[in-house]
Amino acid sequence: MRQNERLAALTFDQQRQVAAVALWPWRAPVFAFGLDEAWGIDPPMLESLFRLAAEAPSPESDQAYRQAVAELRTAQLFASEVEPDTIELVQLEILDSLLTFGALLDSPRAVEAERVVDTASGLANYLDGLVEGSFRSHPWEQSHRQYLADLADQVSGQGYLAARSSVIESACHDVLRSLPDGGLLDSATRRELRVLCEDLGEEVVTMLRWLRTTGY
């Protein structure tokens, strides 16, 4: 079953959980490199958006998320023109996904969850393409090839980060079948899923640091 078909088959709360899982790995590059101060974004407020998205759905957390989104929209970033480098491009895409997640709260349609998931997978593919297109070999090339070889029947044709992202998405759907309700912090099984997300986030940060040394 294709990704969007799997999403459409889920309940609204489950779609939210899939979107939250897709977002969580990308929290790492947002905070590891810091945001441009000229953007005028408060880091604690941004952290609250990620954490509220990861919580089990409730009227209280939804309202807190809406309030944080309203604050985010007042940032100077949204009144400025930005010419981002690769790291900033990733950060901007994730900021947009956080806003999309807010729209999801008020528009219970699969299309909003799809946008969040598609952005996350698109970023993974984008970074894989930069790495594969580089004339320089990276230090983890052999281990990445081995990872892809070990999962060849599951992630054929994908790059390393995209494959890691696909594994997390599959794990998320497995969790939803056994534990349909809750947030990323609500059980040992869900916390294991969160660890997978954070491991991918560390991989993204490592790859972005390497890409920066190559001139991206």
PDB file of N, CA and C in Angstrom, residues 50-114:
ATOM      1  N   PHE A  50       7.311  21.247  18.868  1.00  0.00           N
ATOM      2  CA  PHE A  50       7.670  19.848  18.653  1.00  0.00           C
ATOM      3  C   PHE A  50       7.090  18.965  19.753  1.00  0.00           C
ATOM      4  N   ARG A  51       7.200  19.407  20.995  1.00  0.00           N
ATOM      5  CA  ARG A  51       6.752  18.572  22.105  1.00  0.00           C
ATOM      6  C   ARG A  51       5.233  18.455  22.147  1.00  0.00           C
ATOM      7  N   LEU A  52       4.544  19.531  21.832  1.00  0.00           N
ATOM      8  CA  LEU A  52       3.083  19.466  21.800  1.00  0.00           C
ATOM      9  C   LEU A  52       2.599  18.565  20.671  1.00  0.00           C
ATOM     10  N   ALA A  53       3.289  18.601  19.538  1.00  0.00           N
ATOM     11  CA  ALA A  53       2.917  17.715  18.430  1.00  0.00           C
ATOM     12  C   ALA A  53       3.089  16.256  18.818  1.00  0.00           C
ATOM     13  N   ALA A  54       4.076  15.981  19.672  1.00  0.00           N
ATOM     14  CA  ALA A  54       4.364  14.599  20.061  1.00  0.00           C
ATOM     15  C   ALA A  54       3.460  14.089  21.174  1.00  0.00           C
ATOM     16  N   GLU A  55       2.716  14.983  21.814  1.00  0.00           N
ATOM     17  CA  GLU A  55       1.832  14.564  22.899  1.00  0.00           C
ATOM     18  C   GLU A  55       0.582  13.877  22.357  1.00  0.00           C
ATOM     19  N   ALA A  56      -0.047  13.096  23.231  1.00  0.00           N
ATOM     20  CA  ALA A  56      -1.339  12.515  22.869  1.00  0.00           C
ATOM     21  C   ALA A  56      -2.335  13.644  22.623  1.00  0.00           C
ATOM     22  N   PRO A  57      -3.169  13.528  21.599  1.00  0.00           N
ATOM     23  CA  PRO A  57      -4.120  14.601  21.291  1.00  0.00           C
ATOM     24  C   PRO A  57      -5.040  14.909  22.470  1.00  0.00           C
ATOM     25  N   SER A  58      -5.235  16.199  22.709  1.00  0.00           N
ATOM     26  CA  SER A  58      -6.179  16.647  23.736  1.00  0.00           C
ATOM     27  C   SER A  58      -6.555  18.086  23.420  1.00  0.00           C
ATOM     28  N   PRO A  59      -7.715  18.539  23.867  1.00  0.00           N
ATOM     29  CA  PRO A  59      -8.087  19.943  23.623  1.00  0.00           C
ATOM     30  C   PRO A  59      -7.060  20.918  24.186  1.00  0.00           C
ATOM     31  N   GLU A  60      -6.470  20.573  25.331  1.00  0.00           N
ATOM     32  CA  GLU A  60      -5.506  21.473  25.963  1.00  0.00           C
ATOM     33  C   GLU A  60      -4.229  21.595  25.136  1.00  0.00           C
ATOM     34  N   SER A  61      -3.690  20.452  24.684  1.00  0.00           N
ATOM     35  CA  SER A  61      -2.457  20.508  23.898  1.00  0.00           C
ATOM     36  C   SER A  61      -2.710  21.142  22.536  1.00  0.00           C
ATOM     37  N   ASP A  62      -3.891  20.891  21.967  1.00  0.00           N
ATOM     38  CA  ASP A  62      -4.221  21.510  20.683  1.00  0.00           C
ATOM     39  C   ASP A  62      -4.259  23.031  20.809  1.00  0.00           C
ATOM     40  N   GLN A  63      -4.876  23.521  21.876  1.00  0.00           N
ATOM     41  CA  GLN A  63      -4.972  24.965  22.056  1.00  0.00           C
ATOM     42  C   GLN A  63      -3.597  25.574  22.309  1.00  0.00           C
ATOM     43  N   ALA A  64      -2.772  24.880  23.086  1.00  0.00           N
ATOM     44  CA  ALA A  64      -1.414  25.369  23.335  1.00  0.00           C
ATOM     45  C   ALA A  64      -0.621  25.419  22.033  1.00  0.00           C
ATOM     46  N   TYR A  65      -0.833  24.430  21.165  1.00  0.00           N
ATOM     47  CA  TYR A  65      -0.135  24.416  19.876  1.00  0.00           C
ATOM     48  C   TYR A  65      -0.587  25.607  19.031  1.00  0.00           C
ATOM     49  N   ARG A  66      -1.883  25.848  18.995  1.00  0.00           N
ATOM     50  CA  ARG A  66      -2.395  26.981  18.214  1.00  0.00           C
ATOM     51  C   ARG A  66      -1.803  28.304  18.707  1.00  0.00           C
ATOM     52  N   GLN A  67      -1.695  28.446  20.017  1.00  0.00           N
ATOM     53  CA  GLN A  67      -1.140  29.678  20.573  1.00  0.00           C
ATOM     54  C   GLN A  67       0.330  29.843  20.188  1.00  0.00           C
ATOM     55  N   ALA A  68       1.079  28.735  20.222  1.00  0.00           N
ATOM     56  CA  ALA A  68       2.491  28.799  19.839  1.00  0.00           C
ATOM     57  C   ALA A  68       2.640  29.112  18.352  1.00  0.00           C
ATOM     58  N   VAL A  69       1.760  28.556  17.526  1.00  0.00           N
ATOM     59  CA  VAL A  69       1.782  28.859  16.092  1.00  0.00           C
ATOM     60  C   VAL A  69       1.503  30.339  15.856  1.00  0.00           C
ATOM     61  N   ALA A  70       0.540  30.882  16.591  1.00  0.00           N
ATOM     62  CA  ALA A  70       0.227  32.308  16.453  1.00  0.00           C
ATOM     63  C   ALA A  70       1.447  33.155  16.799  1.00  0.00           C
ATOM     64  N   GLU A  71       2.196  32.742  17.824  1.00  0.00           N
ATOM     65  CA  GLU A  71       3.416  33.467  18.187  1.00  0.00           C
ATOM     66  C   GLU A  71       4.477  33.318  17.100  1.00  0.00           C
ATOM     67  N   LEU A  72       4.620  32.106  16.568  1.00  0.00           N
ATOM     68  CA  LEU A  72       5.610  31.875  15.517  1.00  0.00           C
ATOM     69  C   LEU A  72       5.336  32.760  14.302  1.00  0.00           C
ATOM     70  N   ARG A  73       4.082  32.927  13.958  1.00  0.00           N
ATOM     71  CA  ARG A  73       3.730  33.702  12.767  1.00  0.00           C
ATOM     72  C   ARG A  73       4.079  35.187  12.895  1.00  0.00           C
ATOM     73  N   THR A  74       4.333  35.649  14.114  1.00  0.00           N
ATOM     74  CA  THR A  74       4.709  37.056  14.294  1.00  0.00           C
ATOM     75  C   THR A  74       6.207  37.278  14.116  1.00  0.00           C
ATOM     76  N   ALA A  75       6.971  36.216  13.897  1.00  0.00           N
ATOM     77  CA  ALA A  75       8.428  36.336  13.782  1.00  0.00           C
ATOM     78  C   ALA A  75       8.814  37.172  12.567  1.00  0.00           C
ATOM     79  N   GLN A  76       9.936  37.857  12.684  1.00  0.00           N
ATOM     80  CA  GLN A  76      10.433  38.710  11.603  1.00  0.00           C
ATOM     81  C   GLN A  76      10.678  37.918  10.327  1.00  0.00           C
ATOM     82  N   LEU A  77      10.956  36.637  10.466  1.00  0.00           N
ATOM     83  CA  LEU A  77      11.196  35.776   9.304  1.00  0.00           C
ATOM     84  C   LEU A  77      10.105  35.926   8.254  1.00  0.00           C
ATOM     85  N   PHE A  78       8.859  36.015   8.698  1.00  0.00           N
ATOM     86  CA  PHE A  78       7.734  36.002   7.766  1.00  0.00           C
ATOM     87  C   PHE A  78       7.494  37.356   7.103  1.00  0.00           C
ATOM     88  N   ALA A  79       8.316  38.335   7.478  1.00  0.00           N
ATOM     89  CA  ALA A  79       8.250  39.636   6.814  1.00  0.00           C
ATOM     90  C   ALA A  79       9.550  39.923   6.072  1.00  0.00           C
ATOM     91  N   SER A  80      10.368  38.889   5.881  1.00  0.00           N
ATOM     92  CA  SER A  80      11.690  39.063   5.288  1.00  0.00           C
ATOM     93  C   SER A  80      11.853  38.169   4.064  1.00  0.00           C
ATOM     94  N   GLU A  81      12.829  38.517   3.254  1.00  0.00           N
ATOM     95  CA  GLU A  81      13.257  37.652   2.162  1.00  0.00           C
ATOM     96  C   GLU A  81      14.522  36.935   2.607  1.00  0.00           C
ATOM     97  N   VAL A  82      14.559  35.637   2.401  1.00  0.00           N
ATOM     98  CA  VAL A  82      15.678  34.825   2.874  1.00  0.00           C
ATOM     99  C   VAL A  82      16.300  34.093   1.695  1.00  0.00           C
ATOM    100  N   GLU A  83      17.625  34.111   1.646  1.00  0.00           N
ATOM    101  CA  GLU A  83      18.360  33.309   0.668  1.00  0.00           C
ATOM    102  C   GLU A  83      19.105  32.230   1.452  1.00  0.00           C
ATOM    103  N   PRO A  84      18.455  31.101   1.690  1.00  0.00           N
ATOM    104  CA  PRO A  84      19.007  30.114   2.625  1.00  0.00           C
ATOM    105  C   PRO A  84      20.129  29.274   2.031  1.00  0.00           C
ATOM    106  N   ASP A  85      21.049  28.877   2.914  1.00  0.00           N
ATOM    107  CA  ASP A  85      21.983  27.824   2.539  1.00  0.00           C
ATOM    108  C   ASP A  85      21.289  26.486   2.790  1.00  0.00           C
ATOM    109  N   THR A  86      22.006  25.392   2.630  1.00  0.00           N
ATOM    110  CA  THR A  86      21.367  24.077   2.739  1.00  0.00           C
ATOM    111  C   THR A  86      20.766  23.845   4.121  1.00  0.00           C
ATOM    112  N   ILE A  87      21.511  24.186   5.165  1.00  0.00           N
ATOM    113  CA  ILE A  87      21.005  23.976   6.523  1.00  0.00           C
ATOM    114  C   ILE A  87      19.773  24.833   6.770  1.00  0.00           C
ATOM    115  N   GLU A  88      19.830  26.086   6.367  1.00  0.00           N
ATOM    116  CA  GLU A  88      18.681  26.970   6.572  1.00  0.00           C
ATOM    117  C   GLU A  88      17.478  26.519   5.750  1.00  0.00           C
ATOM    118  N   LEU A  89      17.725  25.977   4.573  1.00  0.00           N
ATOM    119  CA  LEU A  89      16.624  25.460   3.763  1.00  0.00           C
ATOM    120  C   LEU A  89      15.896  24.345   4.503  1.00  0.00           C
ATOM    121  N   VAL A  90      16.664  23.432   5.088  1.00  0.00           N
ATOM    122  CA  VAL A  90      16.057  22.355   5.881  1.00  0.00           C
ATOM    123  C   VAL A  90      15.251  22.944   7.032  1.00  0.00           C
ATOM    124  N   GLN A  91      15.828  23.901   7.729  1.00  0.00           N
ATOM    125  CA  GLN A  91      15.132  24.508   8.865  1.00  0.00           C
ATOM    126  C   GLN A  91      13.840  25.191   8.427  1.00  0.00           C
ATOM    127  N   LEU A  92      13.884  25.899   7.318  1.00  0.00           N
ATOM    128  CA  LEU A  92      12.689  26.593   6.836  1.00  0.00           C
ATOM    129  C   LEU A  92      11.590  25.608   6.440  1.00  0.00           C
ATOM    130  N   GLU A  93      11.977  24.506   5.830  1.00  0.00           N
ATOM    131  CA  GLU A  93      10.985  23.496   5.457  1.00  0.00           C
ATOM    132  C   GLU A  93      10.317  22.902   6.697  1.00  0.00           C
ATOM    133  N   ILE A  94      11.090  22.717   7.752  1.00  0.00           N
ATOM    134  CA  ILE A  94      10.512  22.154   8.973  1.00  0.00           C
ATOM    135  C   ILE A  94       9.633  23.182   9.679  1.00  0.00           C
ATOM    136  N   LEU A  95      10.028  24.436   9.658  1.00  0.00           N
ATOM    137  CA  LEU A  95       9.152  25.476  10.209  1.00  0.00           C
ATOM    138  C   LEU A  95       7.812  25.476   9.479  1.00  0.00           C
ATOM    139  N   ASP A  96       7.862  25.345   8.171  1.00  0.00           N
ATOM    140  CA  ASP A  96       6.620  25.292   7.400  1.00  0.00           C
ATOM    141  C   ASP A  96       5.794  24.062   7.776  1.00  0.00           C
ATOM    142  N   SER A  97       6.464  22.943   8.038  1.00  0.00           N
ATOM    143  CA  SER A  97       5.738  21.733   8.434  1.00  0.00           C
ATOM    144  C   SER A  97       5.096  21.885   9.808  1.00  0.00           C
ATOM    145  N   LEU A  98       5.752  22.616  10.702  1.00  0.00           N
ATOM    146  CA  LEU A  98       5.137  22.882  12.005  1.00  0.00           C
ATOM    147  C   LEU A  98       3.863  23.707  11.837  1.00  0.00           C
ATOM    148  N   LEU A  99       3.881  24.653  10.909  1.00  0.00           N
ATOM    149  CA  LEU A  99       2.672  25.422  10.622  1.00  0.00           C
ATOM    150  C   LEU A  99       1.600  24.531   9.994  1.00  0.00           C
ATOM    151  N   THR A 100       2.027  23.638   9.116  1.00  0.00           N
ATOM    152  CA  THR A 100       1.078  22.713   8.491  1.00  0.00           C
ATOM    153  C   THR A 100       0.443  21.806   9.534  1.00  0.00           C
ATOM    154  N   PHE A 101       1.237  21.375  10.509  1.00  0.00           N
ATOM    155  CA  PHE A 101       0.682  20.553  11.584  1.00  0.00           C
ATOM    156  C   PHE A 101      -0.393  21.333  12.333  1.00  0.00           C
ATOM    157  N   GLY A 102      -0.171  22.630  12.516  1.00  0.00           N
ATOM    158  CA  GLY A 102      -1.188  23.456  13.150  1.00  0.00           C
ATOM    159  C   GLY A 102      -2.463  23.505  12.331  1.00  0.00           C
ATOM    160  N   ALA A 103      -2.315  23.587  11.003  1.00  0.00           N
ATOM    161  CA  ALA A 103      -3.495  23.572  10.133  1.00  0.00           C
ATOM    162  C   ALA A 103      -4.223  22.241  10.232  1.00  0.00           C
ATOM    163  N   LEU A 104      -3.464  21.175  10.451  1.00  0.00           N
ATOM    164  CA  LEU A 104      -4.056  19.842  10.592  1.00  0.00           C
ATOM    165  C   LEU A 104      -5.022  19.783  11.776  1.00  0.00           C
ATOM    166  N   LEU A 105      -4.712  20.518  12.839  1.00  0.00           N
ATOM    167  CA  LEU A 105      -5.580  20.504  14.020  1.00  0.00           C
ATOM    168  C   LEU A 105      -6.962  21.069  13.714  1.00  0.00           C
ATOM    169  N   ASP A 106      -7.009  22.025  12.787  1.00  0.00           N
ATOM    170  CA  ASP A 106      -8.278  22.680  12.463  1.00  0.00           C
ATOM    171  C   ASP A 106      -8.913  22.147  11.185  1.00  0.00           C
ATOM    172  N   SER A 107      -8.196  21.270  10.504  1.00  0.00           N
ATOM    173  CA  SER A 107      -8.695  20.733   9.237  1.00  0.00           C
ATOM    174  C   SER A 107      -8.411  19.242   9.199  1.00  0.00           C
ATOM    175  N   PRO A 108      -9.295  18.441   9.804  1.00  0.00           N
ATOM    176  CA  PRO A 108      -9.034  17.000   9.925  1.00  0.00           C
ATOM    177  C   PRO A 108      -9.120  16.266   8.588  1.00  0.00           C
ATOM    178  N   ARG A 109      -8.142  16.580   7.730  1.00  0.00           N
ATOM    179  CA  ARG A 109      -8.084  15.934   6.420  1.00  0.00           C
ATOM    180  C   ARG A 109      -6.717  15.283   6.258  1.00  0.00           C
ATOM    181  N   ALA A 110      -6.693  14.181   5.553  1.00  0.00           N
ATOM    182  CA  ALA A 110      -5.431  13.464   5.362  1.00  0.00           C
ATOM    183  C   ALA A 110      -4.416  14.309   4.605  1.00  0.00           C
ATOM    184  N   VAL A 111      -4.883  15.271   3.805  1.00  0.00           N
ATOM    185  CA  VAL A 111      -3.968  16.032   2.958  1.00  0.00           C
ATOM    186  C   VAL A 111      -2.952  16.811   3.785  1.00  0.00           C
ATOM    187  N   GLU A 112      -3.345  17.319   4.957  1.00  0.00           N
ATOM    188  CA  GLU A 112      -2.406  18.076   5.782  1.00  0.00           C
ATOM    189  C   GLU A 112      -1.336  17.156   6.366  1.00  0.00           C
ATOM    190  N   ALA A 113      -1.755  15.993   6.848  1.00  0.00           N
ATOM    191  CA  ALA A 113      -0.780  15.019   7.346  1.00  0.00           C
ATOM    192  C   ALA A 113       0.149  14.573   6.226  1.00  0.00           C
ATOM    193  N   GLU A 114      -0.405  14.394   5.035  1.00  0.00           N
ATOM    194  CA  GLU A 114       0.408  14.003   3.883  1.00  0.00           C
ATOM    195  C   GLU A 114       1.477  15.048   3.591  1.00  0.00           C
TER     196      GLU A 114
END
